[in-house]
Coordinates of C-alpha atoms in Angstrom, one line a residue:
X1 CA 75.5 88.2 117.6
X2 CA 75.0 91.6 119.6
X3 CA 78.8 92.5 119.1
X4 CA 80.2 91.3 122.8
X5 CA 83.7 89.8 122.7
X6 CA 83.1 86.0 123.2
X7 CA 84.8 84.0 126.5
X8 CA 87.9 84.3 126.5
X9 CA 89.0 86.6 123.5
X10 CA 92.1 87.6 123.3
X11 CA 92.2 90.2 120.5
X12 CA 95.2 91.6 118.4
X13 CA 95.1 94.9 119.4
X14 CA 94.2 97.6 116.6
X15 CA 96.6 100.1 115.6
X16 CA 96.1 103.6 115.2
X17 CA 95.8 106.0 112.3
X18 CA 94.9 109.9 112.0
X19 CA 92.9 111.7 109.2
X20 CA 93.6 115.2 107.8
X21 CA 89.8 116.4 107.4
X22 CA 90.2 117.7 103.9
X23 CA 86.9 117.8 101.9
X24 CA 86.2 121.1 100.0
X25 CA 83.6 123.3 102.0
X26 CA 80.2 122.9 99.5
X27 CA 79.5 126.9 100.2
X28 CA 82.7 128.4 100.3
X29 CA 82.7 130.6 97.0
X30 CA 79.4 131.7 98.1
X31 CA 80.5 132.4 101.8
X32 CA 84.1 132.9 101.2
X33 CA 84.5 134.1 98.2
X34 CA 86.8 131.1 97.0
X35 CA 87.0 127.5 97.5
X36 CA 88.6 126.2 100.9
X37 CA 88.7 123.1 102.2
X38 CA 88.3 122.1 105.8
X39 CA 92.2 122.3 105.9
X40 CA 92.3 125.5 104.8
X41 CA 89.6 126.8 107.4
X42 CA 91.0 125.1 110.6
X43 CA 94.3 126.7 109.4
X44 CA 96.1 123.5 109.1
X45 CA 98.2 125.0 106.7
X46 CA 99.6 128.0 108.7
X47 CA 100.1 125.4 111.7
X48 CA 100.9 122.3 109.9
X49 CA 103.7 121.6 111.8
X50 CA 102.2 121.9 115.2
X51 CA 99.5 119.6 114.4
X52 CA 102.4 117.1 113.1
X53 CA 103.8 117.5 116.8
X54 CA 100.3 116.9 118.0
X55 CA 100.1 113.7 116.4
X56 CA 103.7 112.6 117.2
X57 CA 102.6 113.4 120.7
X58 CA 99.8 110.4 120.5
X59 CA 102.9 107.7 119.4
X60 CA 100.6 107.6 116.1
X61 CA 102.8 107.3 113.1
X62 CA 100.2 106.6 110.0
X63 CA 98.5 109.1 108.8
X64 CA 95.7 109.8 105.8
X65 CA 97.0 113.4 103.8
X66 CA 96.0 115.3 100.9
X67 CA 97.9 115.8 98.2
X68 CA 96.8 119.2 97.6
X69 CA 95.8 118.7 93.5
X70 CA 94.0 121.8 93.8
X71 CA 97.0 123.6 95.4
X72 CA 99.5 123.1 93.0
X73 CA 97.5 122.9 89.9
X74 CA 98.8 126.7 88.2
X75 CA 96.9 125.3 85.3
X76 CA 95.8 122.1 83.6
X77 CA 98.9 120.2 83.3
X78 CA 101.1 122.6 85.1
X79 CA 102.2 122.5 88.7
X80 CA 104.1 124.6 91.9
X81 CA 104.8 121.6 93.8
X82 CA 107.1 124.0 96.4
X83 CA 103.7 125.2 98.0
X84 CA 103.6 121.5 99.4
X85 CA 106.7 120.5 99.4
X86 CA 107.4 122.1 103.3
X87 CA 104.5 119.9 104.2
X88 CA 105.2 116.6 103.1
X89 CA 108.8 116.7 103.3
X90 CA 108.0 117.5 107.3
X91 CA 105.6 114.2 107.1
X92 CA 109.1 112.3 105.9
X93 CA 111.4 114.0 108.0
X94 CA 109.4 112.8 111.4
X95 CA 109.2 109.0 109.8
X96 CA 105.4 109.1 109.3
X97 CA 103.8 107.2 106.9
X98 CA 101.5 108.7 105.3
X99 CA 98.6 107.7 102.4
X100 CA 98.3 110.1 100.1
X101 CA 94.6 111.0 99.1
X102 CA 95.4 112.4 95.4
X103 CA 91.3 113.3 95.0
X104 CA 89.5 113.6 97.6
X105 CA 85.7 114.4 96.7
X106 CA 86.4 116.9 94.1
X107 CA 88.6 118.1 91.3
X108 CA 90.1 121.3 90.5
X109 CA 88.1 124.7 89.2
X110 CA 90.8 124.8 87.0
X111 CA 89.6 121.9 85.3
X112 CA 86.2 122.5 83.4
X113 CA 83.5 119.8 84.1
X114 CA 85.6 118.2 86.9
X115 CA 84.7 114.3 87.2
X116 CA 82.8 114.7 84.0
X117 CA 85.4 115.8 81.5
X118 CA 85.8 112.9 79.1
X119 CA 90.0 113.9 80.0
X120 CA 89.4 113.5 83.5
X121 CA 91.4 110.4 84.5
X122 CA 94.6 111.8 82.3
X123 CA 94.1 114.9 84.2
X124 CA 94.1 112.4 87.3
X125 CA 97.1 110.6 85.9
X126 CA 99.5 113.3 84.9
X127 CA 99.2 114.8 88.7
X128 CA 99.4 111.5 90.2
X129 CA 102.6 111.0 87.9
X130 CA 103.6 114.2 88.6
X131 CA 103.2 113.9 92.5
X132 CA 105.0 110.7 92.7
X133 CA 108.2 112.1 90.6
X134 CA 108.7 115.1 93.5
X135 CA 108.0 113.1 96.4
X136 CA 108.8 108.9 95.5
X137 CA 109.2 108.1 99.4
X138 CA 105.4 107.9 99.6
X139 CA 104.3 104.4 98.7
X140 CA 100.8 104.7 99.7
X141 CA 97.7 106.1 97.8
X142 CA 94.5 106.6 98.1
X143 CA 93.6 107.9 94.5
X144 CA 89.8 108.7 95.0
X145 CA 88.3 108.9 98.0
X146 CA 85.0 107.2 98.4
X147 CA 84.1 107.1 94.2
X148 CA 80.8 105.5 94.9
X149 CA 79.7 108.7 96.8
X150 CA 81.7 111.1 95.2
X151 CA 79.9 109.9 92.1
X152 CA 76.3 110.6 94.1
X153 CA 77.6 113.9 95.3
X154 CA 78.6 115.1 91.7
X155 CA 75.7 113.9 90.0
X156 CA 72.3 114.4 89.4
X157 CA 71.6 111.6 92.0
X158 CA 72.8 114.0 94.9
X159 CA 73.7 117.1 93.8
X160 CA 75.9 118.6 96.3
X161 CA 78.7 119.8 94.0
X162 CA 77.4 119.5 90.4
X163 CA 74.8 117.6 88.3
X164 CA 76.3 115.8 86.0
X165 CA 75.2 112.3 84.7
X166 CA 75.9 109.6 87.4
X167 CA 77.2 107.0 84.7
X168 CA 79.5 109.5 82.9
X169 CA 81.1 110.3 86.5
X170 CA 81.0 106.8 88.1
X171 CA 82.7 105.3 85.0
X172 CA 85.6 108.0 85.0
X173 CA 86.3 108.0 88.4
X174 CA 86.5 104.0 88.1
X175 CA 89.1 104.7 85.3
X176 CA 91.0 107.0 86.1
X177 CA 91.6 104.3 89.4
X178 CA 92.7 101.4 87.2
X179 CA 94.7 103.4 85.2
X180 CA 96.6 105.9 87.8
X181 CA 97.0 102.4 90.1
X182 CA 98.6 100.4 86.9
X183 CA 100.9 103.5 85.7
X184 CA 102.0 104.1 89.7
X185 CA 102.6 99.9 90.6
X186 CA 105.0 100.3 87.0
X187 CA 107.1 103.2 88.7
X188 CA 107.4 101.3 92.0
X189 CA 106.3 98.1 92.6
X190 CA 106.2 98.8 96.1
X191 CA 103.5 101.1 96.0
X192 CA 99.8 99.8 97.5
X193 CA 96.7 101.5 97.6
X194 CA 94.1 101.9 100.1
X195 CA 90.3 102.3 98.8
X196 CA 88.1 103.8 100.6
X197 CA 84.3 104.1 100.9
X198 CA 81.2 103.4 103.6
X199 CA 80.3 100.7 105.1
X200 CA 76.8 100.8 104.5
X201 CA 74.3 98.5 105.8
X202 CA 70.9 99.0 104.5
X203 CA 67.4 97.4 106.1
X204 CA 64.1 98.0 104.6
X205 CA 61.2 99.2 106.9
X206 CA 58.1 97.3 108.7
X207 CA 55.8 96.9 106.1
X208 CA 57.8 98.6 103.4
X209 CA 56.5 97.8 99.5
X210 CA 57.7 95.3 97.1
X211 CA 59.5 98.3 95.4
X212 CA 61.6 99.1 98.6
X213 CA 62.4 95.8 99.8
X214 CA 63.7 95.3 96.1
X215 CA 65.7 98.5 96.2
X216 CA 67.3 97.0 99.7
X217 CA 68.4 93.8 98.4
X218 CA 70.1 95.5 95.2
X219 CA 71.9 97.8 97.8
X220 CA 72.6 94.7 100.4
X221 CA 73.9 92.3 96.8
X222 CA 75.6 94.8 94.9
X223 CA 75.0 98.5 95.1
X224 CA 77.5 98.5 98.3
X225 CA 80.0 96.5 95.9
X226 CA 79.4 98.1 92.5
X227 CA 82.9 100.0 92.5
X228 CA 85.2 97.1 93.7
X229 CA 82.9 94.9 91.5
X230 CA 83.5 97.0 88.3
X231 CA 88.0 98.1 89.9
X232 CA 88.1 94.1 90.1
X233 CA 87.0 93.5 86.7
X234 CA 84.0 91.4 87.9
X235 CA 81.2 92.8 86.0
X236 CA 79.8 90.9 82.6
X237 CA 76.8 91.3 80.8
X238 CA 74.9 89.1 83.3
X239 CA 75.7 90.7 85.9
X240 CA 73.2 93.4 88.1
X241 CA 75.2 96.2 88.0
X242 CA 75.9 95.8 84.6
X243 CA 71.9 96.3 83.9
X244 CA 72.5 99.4 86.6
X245 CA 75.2 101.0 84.8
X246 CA 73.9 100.9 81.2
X247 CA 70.0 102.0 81.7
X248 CA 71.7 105.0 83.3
X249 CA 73.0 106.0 80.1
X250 CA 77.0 103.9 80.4
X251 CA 78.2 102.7 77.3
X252 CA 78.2 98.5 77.5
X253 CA 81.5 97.7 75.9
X254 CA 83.4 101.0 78.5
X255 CA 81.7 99.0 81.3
X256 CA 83.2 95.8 79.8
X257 CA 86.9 96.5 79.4
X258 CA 87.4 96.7 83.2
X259 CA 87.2 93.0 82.8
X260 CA 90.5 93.4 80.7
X261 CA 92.0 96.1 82.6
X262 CA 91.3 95.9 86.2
X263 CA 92.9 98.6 89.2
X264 CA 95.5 97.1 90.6
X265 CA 95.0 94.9 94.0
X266 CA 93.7 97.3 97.2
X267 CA 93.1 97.2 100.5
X268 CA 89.3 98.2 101.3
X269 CA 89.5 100.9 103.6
X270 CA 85.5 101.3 105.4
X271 CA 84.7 104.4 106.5
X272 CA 82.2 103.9 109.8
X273 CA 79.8 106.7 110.9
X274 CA 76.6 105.9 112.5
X275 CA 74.4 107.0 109.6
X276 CA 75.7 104.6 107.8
X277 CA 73.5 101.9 109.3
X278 CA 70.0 102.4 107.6
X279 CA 66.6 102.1 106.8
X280 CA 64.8 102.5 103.7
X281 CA 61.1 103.8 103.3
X282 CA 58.4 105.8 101.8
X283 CA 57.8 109.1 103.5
X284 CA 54.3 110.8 103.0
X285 CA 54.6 111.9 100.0
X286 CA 56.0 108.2 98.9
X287 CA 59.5 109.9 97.8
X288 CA 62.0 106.7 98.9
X289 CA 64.2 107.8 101.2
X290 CA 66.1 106.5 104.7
X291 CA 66.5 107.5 108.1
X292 CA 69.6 106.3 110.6
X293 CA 68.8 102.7 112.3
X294 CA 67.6 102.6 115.3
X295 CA 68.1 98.9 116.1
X296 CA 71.6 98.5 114.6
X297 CA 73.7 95.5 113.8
X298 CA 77.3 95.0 115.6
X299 CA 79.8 97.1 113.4
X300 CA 81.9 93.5 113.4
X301 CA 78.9 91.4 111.9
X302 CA 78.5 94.2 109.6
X303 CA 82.7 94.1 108.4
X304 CA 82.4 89.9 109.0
X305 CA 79.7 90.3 106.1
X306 CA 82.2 92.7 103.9
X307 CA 85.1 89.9 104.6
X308 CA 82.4 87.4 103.4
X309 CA 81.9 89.0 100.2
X310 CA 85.4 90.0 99.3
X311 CA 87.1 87.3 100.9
X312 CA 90.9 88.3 99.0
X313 CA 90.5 91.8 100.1
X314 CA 92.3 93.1 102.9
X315 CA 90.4 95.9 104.9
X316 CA 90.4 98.7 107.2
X317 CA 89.0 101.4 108.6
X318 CA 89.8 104.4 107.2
X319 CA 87.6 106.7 108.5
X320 CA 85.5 106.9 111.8
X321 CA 84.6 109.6 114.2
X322 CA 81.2 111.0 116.0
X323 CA 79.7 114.7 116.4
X324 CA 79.7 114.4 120.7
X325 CA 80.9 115.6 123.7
X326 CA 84.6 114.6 124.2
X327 CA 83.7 111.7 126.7
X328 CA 81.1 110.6 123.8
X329 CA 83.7 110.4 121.8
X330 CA 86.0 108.6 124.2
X331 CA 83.1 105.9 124.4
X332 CA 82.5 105.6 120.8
X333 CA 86.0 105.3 120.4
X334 CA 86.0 102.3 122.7
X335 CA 83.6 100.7 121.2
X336 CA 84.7 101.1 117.8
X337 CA 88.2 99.7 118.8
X338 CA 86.5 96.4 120.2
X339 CA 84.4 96.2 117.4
X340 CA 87.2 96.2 114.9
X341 CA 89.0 93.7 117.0
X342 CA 86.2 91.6 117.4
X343 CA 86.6 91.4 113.3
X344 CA 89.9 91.0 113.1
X345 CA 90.8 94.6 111.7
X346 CA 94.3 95.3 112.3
X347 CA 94.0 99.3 111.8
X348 CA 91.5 102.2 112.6
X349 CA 91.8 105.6 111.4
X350 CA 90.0 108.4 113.5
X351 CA 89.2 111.1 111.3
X352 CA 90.6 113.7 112.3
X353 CA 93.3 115.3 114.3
X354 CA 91.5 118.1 115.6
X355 CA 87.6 119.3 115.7
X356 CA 87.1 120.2 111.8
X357 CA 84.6 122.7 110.2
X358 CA 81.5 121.7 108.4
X359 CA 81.6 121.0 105.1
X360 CA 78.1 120.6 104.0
X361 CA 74.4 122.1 105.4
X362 CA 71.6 120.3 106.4
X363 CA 69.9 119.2 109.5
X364 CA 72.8 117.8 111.3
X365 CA 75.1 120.8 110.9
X366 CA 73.0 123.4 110.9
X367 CA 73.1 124.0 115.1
X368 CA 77.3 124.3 114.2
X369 CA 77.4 126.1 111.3
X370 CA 75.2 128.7 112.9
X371 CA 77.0 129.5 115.9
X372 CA 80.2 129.4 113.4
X373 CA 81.6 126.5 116.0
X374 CA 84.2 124.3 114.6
X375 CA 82.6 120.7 114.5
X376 CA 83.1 119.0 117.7
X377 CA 84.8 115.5 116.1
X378 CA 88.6 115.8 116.4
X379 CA 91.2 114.1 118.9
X380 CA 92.1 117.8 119.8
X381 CA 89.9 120.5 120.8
X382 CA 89.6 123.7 118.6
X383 CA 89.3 126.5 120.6
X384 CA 88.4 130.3 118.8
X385 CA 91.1 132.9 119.3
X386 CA 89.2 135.6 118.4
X387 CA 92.3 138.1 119.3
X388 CA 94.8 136.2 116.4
X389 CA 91.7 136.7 114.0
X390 CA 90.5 133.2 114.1
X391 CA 93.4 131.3 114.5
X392 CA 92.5 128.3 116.2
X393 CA 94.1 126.7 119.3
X394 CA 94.8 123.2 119.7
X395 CA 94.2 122.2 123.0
X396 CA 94.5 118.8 124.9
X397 CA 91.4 117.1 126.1
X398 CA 90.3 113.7 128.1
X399 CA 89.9 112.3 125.0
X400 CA 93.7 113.2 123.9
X401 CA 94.5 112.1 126.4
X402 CA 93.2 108.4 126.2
X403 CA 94.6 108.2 122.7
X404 CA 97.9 109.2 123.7
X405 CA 97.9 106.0 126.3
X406 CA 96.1 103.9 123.8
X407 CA 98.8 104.9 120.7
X408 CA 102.2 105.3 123.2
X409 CA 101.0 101.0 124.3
X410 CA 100.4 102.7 128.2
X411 CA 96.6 101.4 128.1
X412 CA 94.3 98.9 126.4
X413 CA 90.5 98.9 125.0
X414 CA 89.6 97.5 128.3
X415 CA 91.6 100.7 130.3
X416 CA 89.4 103.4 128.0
X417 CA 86.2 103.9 130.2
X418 CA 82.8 104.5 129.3
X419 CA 80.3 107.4 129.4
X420 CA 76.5 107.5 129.2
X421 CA 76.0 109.5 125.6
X422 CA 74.5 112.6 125.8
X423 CA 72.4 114.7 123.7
X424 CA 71.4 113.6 120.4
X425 CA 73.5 110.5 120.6
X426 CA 71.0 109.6 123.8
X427 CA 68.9 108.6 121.3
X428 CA 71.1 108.3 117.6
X429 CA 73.4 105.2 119.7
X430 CA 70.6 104.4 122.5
X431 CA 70.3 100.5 120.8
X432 CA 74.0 100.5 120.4
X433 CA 74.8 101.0 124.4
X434 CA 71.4 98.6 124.8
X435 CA 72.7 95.9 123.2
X436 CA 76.6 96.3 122.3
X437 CA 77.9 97.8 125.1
X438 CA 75.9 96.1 127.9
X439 CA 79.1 93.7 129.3
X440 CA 80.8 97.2 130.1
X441 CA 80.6 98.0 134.0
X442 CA 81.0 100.9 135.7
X443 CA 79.4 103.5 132.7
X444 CA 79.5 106.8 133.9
X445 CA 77.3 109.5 134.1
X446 CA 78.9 112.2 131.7
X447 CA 77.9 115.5 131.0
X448 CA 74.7 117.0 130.2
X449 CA 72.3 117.6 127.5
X450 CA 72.7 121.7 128.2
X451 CA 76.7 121.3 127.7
X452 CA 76.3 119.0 124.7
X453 CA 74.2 121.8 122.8
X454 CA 76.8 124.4 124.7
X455 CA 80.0 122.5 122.3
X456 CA 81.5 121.5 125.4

């Protein structure tokens, strides 16, 4: 299937959902001199409420937030919920409905070893107890955002935030999951929980080895599905992840009580971004390694095969959102919209609100980072005010705009139009527009290359 809405589809229309951007900056002790998040450096907090009109502006009313662990922590086991209490009690007052993100990539300096610390999920669970004591409207969690990475990202694996061992912090996270979901369901039975992580689709290269096609298929069977596999008490001594878990250092019979105590039931949240879509193989020095697809799968074949293999698990998409001009974004976000309804996904979150700043270096955020630009992603613009000392301003774009028809019911997928992509995405979603976006007439010539690099 090349992801083209078949004769005569008639689609349930997906809703809308915005994301607060809120992963801790990698580099801000070392640039800052103490850690931020992405919140903190797009001044969401000074201007929290004007970004709430913003939103209520687009007739969106659901909304991912953080909880703000490391905000109120004053010290391990000790909290100032008033210093969020302005915030959330403006998300109830306006009716939205928010899921709560109660750790969202990492865990607070205050608490030594973060993911690692053998205590980690009762730290988890006395804040998420805590939390839902001072503010019991809320009724929807996300307790970890995406474990499976967070677990690469804090471990030796990855690297970004710390080194620890990938089994001690894979198997805590998982925990501290069943048991904050079991201890929240018995305050209200109301509650659900949303679980997010990537949709990952992984190919092996023309040619590849035996050892990289084998890597592939334990990715495609169960690496993608280790955490839900393990939340879902699924894994027993026979089964591949099992093996994974334990030659990595994980204690067999702590691997084995999930199957006793699983998280409670969750909706499967997948976060989409291009680079998701991969390809595995040997660079010249034979180091493994992947590189973004350049002939894709449809995104709905892709969440059709998810369905497949968790067939009682309702899902989403949590997260989606592309670096691009705003009409590349208005494209994308066409496509992405047909795509979901194509699969029968009743809810998309863009992620975020407004342009963010980067949270991590490397090649693709280096050209931003550099020219100290906020990250061109958001529904709103973010435009420097140098003269209020960096204090962004929100401003109203095409793409706003579009969302604003799309969330208030004025216009459907069909009524978005389409751009050619420019810049990097010319090439990054070349097969995409090729073969997924081909039935679209009238594509547009949209601006160039130049004003790409320019952040227009």
């Amino acid at each position: 299937m090349e992801g083209k809405p078949p004769e005569n589809f008639a689609p349930r229309k997906p809703r809308l959902a915005v994301g607060y951007e809120c992963t801790p900056i990698s580099d801000a002790v070392e640039r800052c001199g103490e850690p931020r998040d992405v919140l903190d450096a797009t001044r969401h907090y000074e201007q929290f409420e004007q970004d709430f009109d913003l939103q209520q502006s687009l007739g969106v009313s659901e909304l991912r937030y953080p909880a703000g662990w490391d905000k109120v922590l004053v010290a391990p086991d000790e909290y100032d919920f008033e210093k969020i209490a302005p915030v959330i009690e403006s998300i109830r007052r306006r009716g939205f409905v928010p899921t709560i993100d109660l750790c969202h990539h990492k865990v607070p300096e205050k608490i030594e070893n973060g993911f690692a610390n053998p205590e980690f999920p009762n730290h988890l669970l006395d804040f998420a107890l805590r939390f839902q004591a001072a503010f019991p409207f809320v009724e929807r969690y996300t307790i970890i955002n995406e474990p499976a990475v967070t677990a690469l990202f804090h471990s030796t694996e990855v690297g970004l935030w710390a080194r620890h061992k990938w089994a001690d912090v894979f198997l805590n996270m998982a925990e501290a999951i069943s048991t904050v979901s079991r201890a929240l369901k018995e305050k209200n039975p109301n509650i659900r929980f949303f679980q997010p992580e990537p949709i990952d689709h992984d190919e092996a290269a023309k040619n590849a080895d035996p050892k990289v096609v084998a890597h592939v298929r334990f990715l495609r069977e169960h690496g993608r599905f280790g955490m839900d596999s393990l939340l879902r008490g699924k894994i027993d001594e026979a089964h591949p992840f099992f093996k994974r878990l334990t030659q990595r250092g994980a204690n067999a019979e702590r691997v084995l009580r999930f199957q006793k105590n699983p998280a409670e039931p969750y909706q499967k949240d997948l976060d989409f971004y291009v680079h998701c879509f991969k390809v595995w193989y040997r660079n010249r020095r034979g180091h493994l390694t992947h590189r973004i697809n350049s002939s894709p799968p449809a995104l709905s074949d892709v969440i059709t095969e998810y369905k497949s293999r968790l067939p009682d698990v309702k899902m989403g998409i949590g997260e989606t959102n592309v670096r691009g001009t705003v009409r590349d974004r208005i494209t994308f976000f066409k496509w992405v919209l047909e795509q979901c309804a194509i699969a029968r996904i009743e809810r998309v979150s863009w992620w975020g609100l407004t342009d963010a700043a980067l949270w991590g270096g490397g090649n693709l955020t280096r050209h931003w980072r550099t020219a100290q630009r906020p990250d061109p992603v958001g529904i709103f613009t973010l435009s420097d005010d140098a003269a209020r000392g960096r204090l962004w301003r929100r401003e109203a774009n095409e793409f706003s705009e579009i969302v604003k028809g799309y969330g208030n019911n004025q216009i459907s997928v069909e009524d978005i139009p389409a751009y050619e992509f420019t810049g990097e995405l010319k090439t990054v979603l070349n097969r995409y527009a090729r073969n997924q976006m081909k039935h679209w007439r009238g594509v547009h010539q949209t601006e160039t290359a130049a004003a790409y690099a320019q952040g227009v």
